[in-house]
Amino acid sequence: MESKEPMPLLTPHKLSPSLSLSHRIILAPLTRQRAYGNIPQKHHVTYYSQRASAGGLLVTEATGVSDTAQGYRDTPGIWTAEQVEAWRPVVDAVHAKGAAIFCQIWHVGRVSTFEFQPGGKAPVSSTTKGVGPQFTFDGRVEEFSPPRKLEVEEIPGIVDDFRKAARNAIDAGFDGVELHGANGYIIEQFLKDSSNDRDDEYGGSLEKRCRFALEVVDAVVKEIGGDRVGIRLSPFTDYMDCHDSDPHALALYMSTKLNDHGVVYLHMIEPRMAIVEGRRVVPKRLLPYKEAFKGTFIANGGYDREEGNKAVEEGYTDLVSFGRLFLANPDLPKRFEIGAEMNNYDRMTFYTSDPVVGYTDYPFLLE
Ligand SMILES: Cc1cc2nc3c(=O)[nH]c(=O)nc-3n(C[C@H](O)[C@H](O)[C@H](O)COP(=O)(O)O)c2cc1C
């Protein structure tokens, strides 16, 4: 029999002086490629409000900061007035349910092609090294165009795109932004030594590789305040050919440095899941970074109800974000509360365009 104590994931957590959460089950950012022409649609309102619960926190799908930030069909942006207006009803609907929502702001860097770039130009990056062909789960091969290495003088312009996007997010009503520093996109291209081969002030040493990320953090924090800025990092993954020869040193340096900027949360992705005695287990390698970072820590990657509760109970993390489980279970906090069965996710509809199928039609528990 389970004890009468509330489960750890369902206990409150104060994120900032003005934002108190009543549970610790966070919606992880999930690209769904249904923002036609880079504009959030009516179905975004439905999708996010379905996943909102009183005192919860949602993070949006990755959202482009400028016209050079794009690399995928129908991902939303937040650099034009039209995009800002289109986000507003999404935010309002989430707030109406008593939840908070952060916008994940994103620049793909070299994970793009000429077709996505203004004027058909080369995607920009830390490097001229391109991303190799990527094999998708449905058997396709994705190819990318060779990038152009940003000149030192151009880098402040990209930093400023993040700053403006953060301001736009606040104007749209978001509670804050999450800087996408994970999964092989521009911030990570600068952070990791497989993709940063620069020998100027933005590359070479660990400190110099982290400079771009920290300049973005600094600019965004100055613009909207540290209480409204989180950052996501994935030091241990090798997504989009981005890996580091010393991920521990990178993660520790960043977790420590972020304290100087008053960032409200650090959202970190676990190394890939391991199979131990036939069971998938979360590797739980992030504790040193949770301990180094003074704000709220969010762990992600392979968690379920049991592993999530254990991680919070042990003090391994403050909050846990759920990607695929939340995608398929809009009422995830309720299901965790009562120990209900889970809907299975359908990968084949992760990135399809339909406004309903595989998007807003995952069933709720019967009331
Ligand atoms: C369909 C899909 C889209 C994703 N899109 C994003 C994204 O936009 N930004 C991001 O940081 N991570 C993205 N991720 C990674 C997830 O946020 C998360 O790290 C990953 O699914 C592992 O967590 P989980 O085991 O709880 O699903 C995506 C994952 C999936 C499955």
Coordinates of C-alpha atoms and ligand atoms in Angstrom, one line a residue:
M1 CA 0.0 0.0 0.0
E2 CA 1.2 3.5 -0.8
S3 CA 1.7 5.9 2.1
K4 CA -0.7 8.8 2.7
E5 CA 2.2 11.3 2.3
P6 CA 1.9 13.3 -0.9
M7 CA 4.2 11.9 -3.5
P8 CA 7.4 13.9 -3.9
L9 CA 6.5 15.0 -7.5
L10 CA 3.2 16.5 -6.1
T11 CA 4.9 18.7 -3.5
P12 CA 5.2 22.5 -4.0
H13 CA 8.4 24.3 -5.1
K14 CA 9.1 28.0 -5.1
L15 CA 10.8 28.8 -8.4
S16 CA 11.2 32.5 -7.7
P17 CA 9.8 35.1 -5.4
S18 CA 6.9 35.6 -7.7
L19 CA 6.4 32.1 -9.1
S20 CA 5.4 29.2 -6.8
L21 CA 4.7 25.8 -8.3
S22 CA 2.3 23.4 -6.6
H23 CA 3.9 20.3 -8.2
R24 CA 7.2 19.4 -9.8
I25 CA 6.0 17.8 -13.1
I26 CA 7.2 20.0 -15.9
L27 CA 6.3 19.8 -19.6
A28 CA 9.7 19.4 -21.5
P29 CA 10.1 21.4 -24.7
L30 CA 8.8 19.4 -27.6
T31 CA 9.0 20.5 -31.3
R32 CA 5.8 19.4 -33.1
Q33 CA 6.2 21.2 -36.4
R34 CA 2.6 22.4 -36.6
A35 CA 3.2 26.1 -36.5
Y36 CA 2.5 26.8 -40.2
G37 CA 4.7 29.4 -41.6
N38 CA 6.4 29.8 -38.2
I39 CA 3.2 31.1 -36.6
P40 CA 1.5 29.4 -33.6
Q41 CA -2.0 28.4 -34.5
K42 CA -5.3 27.8 -32.8
H43 CA -4.4 24.2 -32.2
H44 CA -1.4 25.4 -30.1
V45 CA -3.9 27.0 -27.7
T46 CA -5.6 23.6 -27.3
Y47 CA -2.4 21.6 -27.1
Y48 CA -0.8 23.7 -24.4
S49 CA -3.9 24.3 -22.4
Q50 CA -4.6 20.6 -22.4
R51 CA -1.3 20.1 -20.6
A52 CA -1.7 23.0 -18.2
S53 CA -2.7 22.3 -14.5
A54 CA -2.9 24.6 -11.5
G55 CA 0.5 25.4 -10.2
G56 CA 2.3 23.6 -13.1
L57 CA 5.0 24.8 -15.4
L58 CA 5.2 24.2 -19.1
V59 CA 8.1 24.9 -21.5
T60 CA 7.2 25.5 -25.1
E61 CA 8.6 23.8 -28.1
A62 CA 11.9 25.4 -29.5
T63 CA 11.0 28.8 -30.9
G64 CA 13.2 30.7 -33.4
V65 CA 14.8 34.0 -32.4
S66 CA 15.3 35.3 -35.9
D67 CA 15.0 34.5 -39.6
T68 CA 18.5 32.8 -39.6
A69 CA 17.5 30.7 -36.6
Q70 CA 15.3 28.3 -38.6
G71 CA 16.1 24.8 -39.8
Y72 CA 12.9 22.8 -39.7
R73 CA 9.5 23.2 -41.4
D74 CA 6.7 24.8 -39.4
T75 CA 8.5 25.5 -36.2
P76 CA 7.3 28.7 -34.4
G77 CA 9.2 31.9 -34.2
I78 CA 9.1 34.9 -31.8
W79 CA 10.9 37.6 -33.8
T80 CA 8.0 39.2 -35.6
A81 CA 5.0 41.2 -34.3
E82 CA 2.6 38.6 -35.9
Q83 CA 4.3 35.8 -34.1
V84 CA 4.1 37.6 -30.7
E85 CA 0.4 38.2 -31.3
A86 CA -0.1 34.5 -32.1
W87 CA 1.6 33.4 -28.9
R88 CA -0.6 35.6 -26.7
P89 CA -3.8 33.4 -26.8
V90 CA -1.6 30.3 -26.0
V91 CA -0.2 32.0 -22.9
D92 CA -3.6 33.3 -21.9
A93 CA -5.1 29.9 -22.1
V94 CA -2.4 28.3 -20.0
H95 CA -2.6 31.1 -17.4
A96 CA -6.4 30.6 -17.3
K97 CA -5.7 27.1 -16.0
G98 CA -3.4 28.4 -13.3
A99 CA -0.1 27.3 -14.9
A100 CA 3.0 29.2 -15.9
I101 CA 4.7 28.9 -19.2
F102 CA 8.3 29.6 -20.4
C103 CA 9.1 30.0 -24.1
Q104 CA 12.1 28.0 -25.2
I105 CA 14.1 30.4 -27.4
W106 CA 16.3 28.8 -30.1
H107 CA 18.8 29.3 -32.9
V108 CA 19.6 26.2 -34.9
G109 CA 23.0 27.5 -36.1
R110 CA 24.4 24.9 -38.6
V111 CA 21.4 22.5 -38.3
S112 CA 19.8 24.1 -41.3
T113 CA 19.9 24.3 -45.1
F114 CA 20.2 27.0 -47.7
E115 CA 16.4 26.8 -48.2
F116 CA 15.7 27.9 -44.7
Q117 CA 18.0 30.8 -44.7
P118 CA 17.2 34.3 -45.9
G119 CA 18.5 34.8 -49.4
G120 CA 19.4 31.2 -49.6
K121 CA 22.7 31.9 -47.8
A122 CA 24.7 29.5 -45.7
P123 CA 23.6 28.7 -42.2
V124 CA 25.8 30.4 -39.5
S125 CA 27.7 28.6 -36.8
S126 CA 30.8 28.5 -34.6
T127 CA 32.5 26.5 -37.3
T128 CA 32.7 25.6 -41.0
K129 CA 32.3 21.9 -40.1
G130 CA 28.9 20.7 -41.3
V131 CA 26.6 18.3 -39.6
G132 CA 26.8 14.9 -41.2
P133 CA 23.6 13.2 -42.6
Q134 CA 21.2 12.2 -39.8
F135 CA 19.1 9.1 -39.8
T136 CA 15.6 9.6 -38.5
F137 CA 13.6 7.0 -36.7
D138 CA 11.3 6.6 -39.7
G139 CA 14.1 5.7 -42.0
R140 CA 14.7 9.0 -43.7
V141 CA 18.1 10.7 -44.0
E142 CA 18.3 14.4 -43.2
E143 CA 21.0 16.4 -44.8
F144 CA 22.3 19.9 -43.9
S145 CA 24.1 22.6 -45.8
P146 CA 27.7 23.6 -45.0
P147 CA 27.8 26.4 -42.5
R148 CA 29.6 29.7 -42.5
K149 CA 31.7 30.5 -39.5
L150 CA 30.5 33.7 -37.8
E151 CA 33.0 36.5 -37.7
V152 CA 33.8 37.8 -34.2
E153 CA 32.1 41.1 -35.1
E154 CA 28.9 39.3 -36.1
I155 CA 28.4 37.4 -32.8
P156 CA 26.9 40.3 -30.8
G157 CA 24.2 40.5 -33.4
I158 CA 23.2 36.9 -32.7
V159 CA 23.3 37.6 -28.9
D160 CA 21.0 40.5 -29.5
D161 CA 18.6 38.3 -31.4
F162 CA 18.2 36.2 -28.2
R163 CA 17.7 39.4 -26.2
K164 CA 15.0 40.7 -28.5
A165 CA 13.3 37.4 -28.6
A166 CA 13.2 37.3 -24.8
R167 CA 11.7 40.8 -24.7
N168 CA 9.1 39.7 -27.2
A169 CA 8.3 36.6 -25.1
I170 CA 7.6 38.8 -22.1
D171 CA 5.5 41.1 -24.3
A172 CA 3.5 38.0 -25.4
G173 CA 2.8 37.3 -21.7
F174 CA 5.2 34.4 -21.1
D175 CA 6.4 34.0 -17.5
G176 CA 10.0 33.6 -18.8
V177 CA 12.3 32.1 -21.4
E178 CA 14.4 29.0 -21.5
L179 CA 17.6 29.4 -23.5
H180 CA 18.0 26.3 -25.7
G181 CA 21.6 25.5 -25.0
A182 CA 21.2 21.7 -25.7
N183 CA 20.9 19.1 -28.5
G184 CA 23.5 20.4 -30.9
Y185 CA 22.0 23.9 -31.8
I186 CA 24.0 27.1 -31.9
I187 CA 24.7 27.6 -28.2
E188 CA 25.9 24.0 -28.0
Q189 CA 27.9 24.4 -31.2
F190 CA 30.0 27.0 -29.4
L191 CA 30.1 25.1 -26.1
K192 CA 31.5 21.7 -27.3
D193 CA 34.9 21.0 -28.7
S194 CA 33.7 18.8 -31.5
S195 CA 32.0 21.7 -33.2
N196 CA 34.0 24.7 -31.9
D197 CA 37.3 24.8 -33.6
R198 CA 37.8 28.6 -33.3
D199 CA 41.1 30.1 -32.1
D200 CA 39.7 33.6 -31.3
E201 CA 38.1 34.8 -28.1
Y202 CA 35.1 32.4 -28.7
G203 CA 37.1 29.2 -28.9
G204 CA 40.1 27.3 -27.8
S205 CA 39.9 27.0 -24.0
L206 CA 36.8 25.9 -22.1
E207 CA 36.3 29.4 -20.9
K208 CA 36.3 30.8 -24.4
R209 CA 33.9 28.1 -25.7
C210 CA 31.5 29.1 -23.0
R211 CA 31.7 32.8 -23.7
F212 CA 29.0 32.9 -26.3
A213 CA 26.5 31.1 -24.1
L214 CA 27.3 33.3 -21.2
E215 CA 27.0 36.5 -23.3
V216 CA 23.5 35.3 -24.3
V217 CA 22.6 34.6 -20.7
D218 CA 24.0 38.0 -19.6
A219 CA 22.1 39.9 -22.3
V220 CA 18.8 38.1 -21.7
V221 CA 19.1 38.4 -17.9
K222 CA 19.8 42.2 -18.2
E223 CA 16.7 42.5 -20.5
I224 CA 14.1 40.6 -18.6
G225 CA 15.6 39.7 -15.2
G226 CA 17.2 36.5 -14.0
D227 CA 14.0 35.3 -12.3
R228 CA 12.6 34.9 -15.8
V229 CA 15.5 33.1 -17.4
G230 CA 16.2 29.4 -17.4
I231 CA 18.7 27.5 -19.6
R232 CA 18.8 24.0 -21.0
L233 CA 22.0 22.1 -21.4
S234 CA 22.9 18.5 -22.6
P235 CA 26.6 18.1 -21.9
F236 CA 26.5 14.3 -22.3
T237 CA 24.6 13.9 -25.5
D238 CA 26.0 13.9 -29.0
Y239 CA 23.0 15.0 -30.9
M240 CA 23.7 16.6 -34.3
D241 CA 27.4 15.7 -34.1
C242 CA 27.9 17.9 -31.1
H243 CA 30.0 16.2 -28.4
D244 CA 32.7 17.2 -26.0
S245 CA 35.9 15.5 -25.0
D246 CA 35.3 16.4 -21.3
P247 CA 31.6 16.9 -20.7
H248 CA 32.0 16.8 -16.9
A249 CA 34.3 19.8 -17.0
L250 CA 32.0 21.6 -19.4
A251 CA 28.9 20.9 -17.3
L252 CA 30.6 21.9 -14.0
Y253 CA 32.0 25.1 -15.4
M254 CA 28.6 26.2 -16.8
S255 CA 26.7 25.2 -13.7
T256 CA 29.0 27.3 -11.6
K257 CA 29.3 30.3 -13.9
L258 CA 25.5 30.5 -14.3
N259 CA 25.4 31.5 -10.6
D260 CA 27.0 34.8 -11.4
H261 CA 24.0 35.7 -13.6
G262 CA 21.1 34.8 -11.3
V263 CA 19.5 32.4 -13.7
V264 CA 16.3 30.9 -12.2
Y265 CA 16.7 27.4 -13.4
L266 CA 19.1 24.9 -15.0
H267 CA 17.4 22.2 -17.0
M268 CA 19.7 19.3 -17.8
I269 CA 19.4 16.2 -20.0
E270 CA 20.7 12.9 -18.6
P271 CA 23.2 10.9 -20.6
R272 CA 21.4 8.3 -22.7
M273 CA 19.5 5.7 -20.8
A274 CA 21.3 2.5 -19.7
I275 CA 19.8 -0.9 -19.7
V276 CA 20.7 -2.6 -16.4
E277 CA 19.5 -6.2 -15.8
G278 CA 17.1 -5.9 -18.7
R279 CA 15.5 -2.7 -17.2
R280 CA 15.8 0.8 -18.5
V281 CA 17.4 3.0 -15.8
V282 CA 18.1 6.7 -15.7
P283 CA 21.9 7.1 -15.4
K284 CA 21.5 9.9 -12.8
R285 CA 24.9 11.5 -13.5
L286 CA 23.8 15.1 -12.9
L287 CA 24.2 15.5 -9.2
P288 CA 27.5 17.4 -9.3
Y289 CA 25.8 20.1 -11.4
K290 CA 22.7 20.3 -9.2
E291 CA 25.1 20.8 -6.3
A292 CA 27.1 23.5 -8.1
F293 CA 24.1 25.5 -9.3
K294 CA 22.3 27.6 -6.7
G295 CA 19.0 28.0 -8.4
T296 CA 16.3 25.4 -9.3
F297 CA 17.5 22.2 -11.0
I298 CA 15.3 20.4 -13.5
A299 CA 16.4 16.9 -14.6
N300 CA 15.1 15.3 -17.8
G301 CA 15.5 12.2 -19.9
G302 CA 13.8 8.8 -19.5
Y303 CA 11.9 9.6 -16.3
D304 CA 8.6 8.0 -15.3
R305 CA 6.5 8.3 -12.2
E306 CA 8.7 6.0 -10.1
E307 CA 12.1 7.3 -11.2
G308 CA 10.8 10.9 -10.9
N309 CA 9.5 10.5 -7.4
K310 CA 12.7 8.8 -6.3
A311 CA 14.9 11.6 -7.8
V312 CA 13.0 14.3 -6.0
E313 CA 12.8 12.4 -2.7
E314 CA 16.6 11.8 -2.8
G315 CA 17.3 15.5 -3.4
Y316 CA 18.9 14.6 -6.7
T317 CA 16.7 17.2 -8.5
D318 CA 14.2 19.9 -7.6
L319 CA 11.9 19.4 -10.6
V320 CA 11.6 16.7 -13.3
S321 CA 10.5 17.4 -16.9
F322 CA 8.7 14.8 -19.0
G323 CA 8.8 14.8 -22.8
R324 CA 7.2 11.8 -24.5
L325 CA 5.1 10.9 -21.5
F326 CA 3.5 14.4 -21.3
L327 CA 3.2 14.5 -25.1
A328 CA 0.9 11.4 -24.9
N329 CA -0.7 12.1 -21.6
P330 CA -2.1 15.6 -21.4
D331 CA -3.3 15.0 -17.9
L332 CA 0.0 13.6 -16.7
P333 CA 0.0 15.1 -13.2
K334 CA -3.5 13.7 -12.6
R335 CA -2.4 10.3 -13.9
F336 CA 0.7 10.3 -11.6
E337 CA -1.4 11.3 -8.7
I338 CA -3.8 8.3 -9.0
G339 CA -1.3 5.9 -10.4
A340 CA -3.3 5.6 -13.6
E341 CA -2.3 3.7 -16.8
M342 CA -0.4 5.7 -19.4
N343 CA -1.3 6.3 -23.0
N344 CA 1.5 5.2 -25.3
Y345 CA 3.1 7.8 -27.6
D346 CA 3.1 7.4 -31.3
R347 CA 6.4 8.4 -32.8
M348 CA 5.0 8.4 -36.3
T349 CA 3.0 11.5 -35.5
F350 CA 5.7 13.4 -33.5
Y351 CA 6.4 15.8 -36.4
T352 CA 3.5 15.4 -38.8
S353 CA 1.4 18.5 -39.7
D354 CA -2.1 17.4 -38.7
P355 CA -3.6 19.9 -36.2
V356 CA -5.4 17.1 -34.3
V357 CA -4.1 13.6 -35.0
G358 CA -1.2 12.7 -32.7
Y359 CA -1.4 16.2 -31.3
T360 CA -4.5 17.2 -29.4
D361 CA -6.3 13.8 -29.6
Y362 CA -4.5 11.9 -26.9
P363 CA -7.3 10.9 -24.6
F364 CA -7.7 12.2 -21.0
L365 CA -8.7 9.9 -18.2
L366 CA -12.4 9.5 -18.0
E367 CA -13.7 11.8 -15.3
Ligands
LIG1 C1 8.9 15.0 -30.5 C2 10.1 15.6 -29.7 C3 10.4 16.9 -29.9 C4 11.4 17.5 -29.1 N1 11.7 18.8 -29.2 C5 12.6 19.4 -28.4 C6 12.7 20.8 -28.4 O1 12.0 21.6 -29.1 N2 13.6 21.4 -27.5 C7 14.4 20.6 -26.7 O2 15.2 21.2 -25.9 N3 14.2 19.3 -26.7 C8 13.3 18.7 -27.5 N4 13.1 17.3 -27.4 C9 13.8 16.6 -26.3 C10 12.8 16.5 -25.1 O3 12.6 17.7 -24.5 C11 13.4 15.5 -24.0 O4 14.7 16.0 -23.7 C12 13.5 14.1 -24.5 O5 12.2 13.7 -25.0 C13 13.8 13.1 -23.3 O6 12.8 13.3 -22.3 P1 11.7 12.1 -22.1 O7 12.4 10.8 -21.8 O8 10.9 12.6 -20.9 O9 10.9 12.1 -23.3 C14 12.2 16.7 -28.2 C15 11.8 15.3 -28.0 C16 10.8 14.8 -28.7 C17 10.5 13.3 -28.5

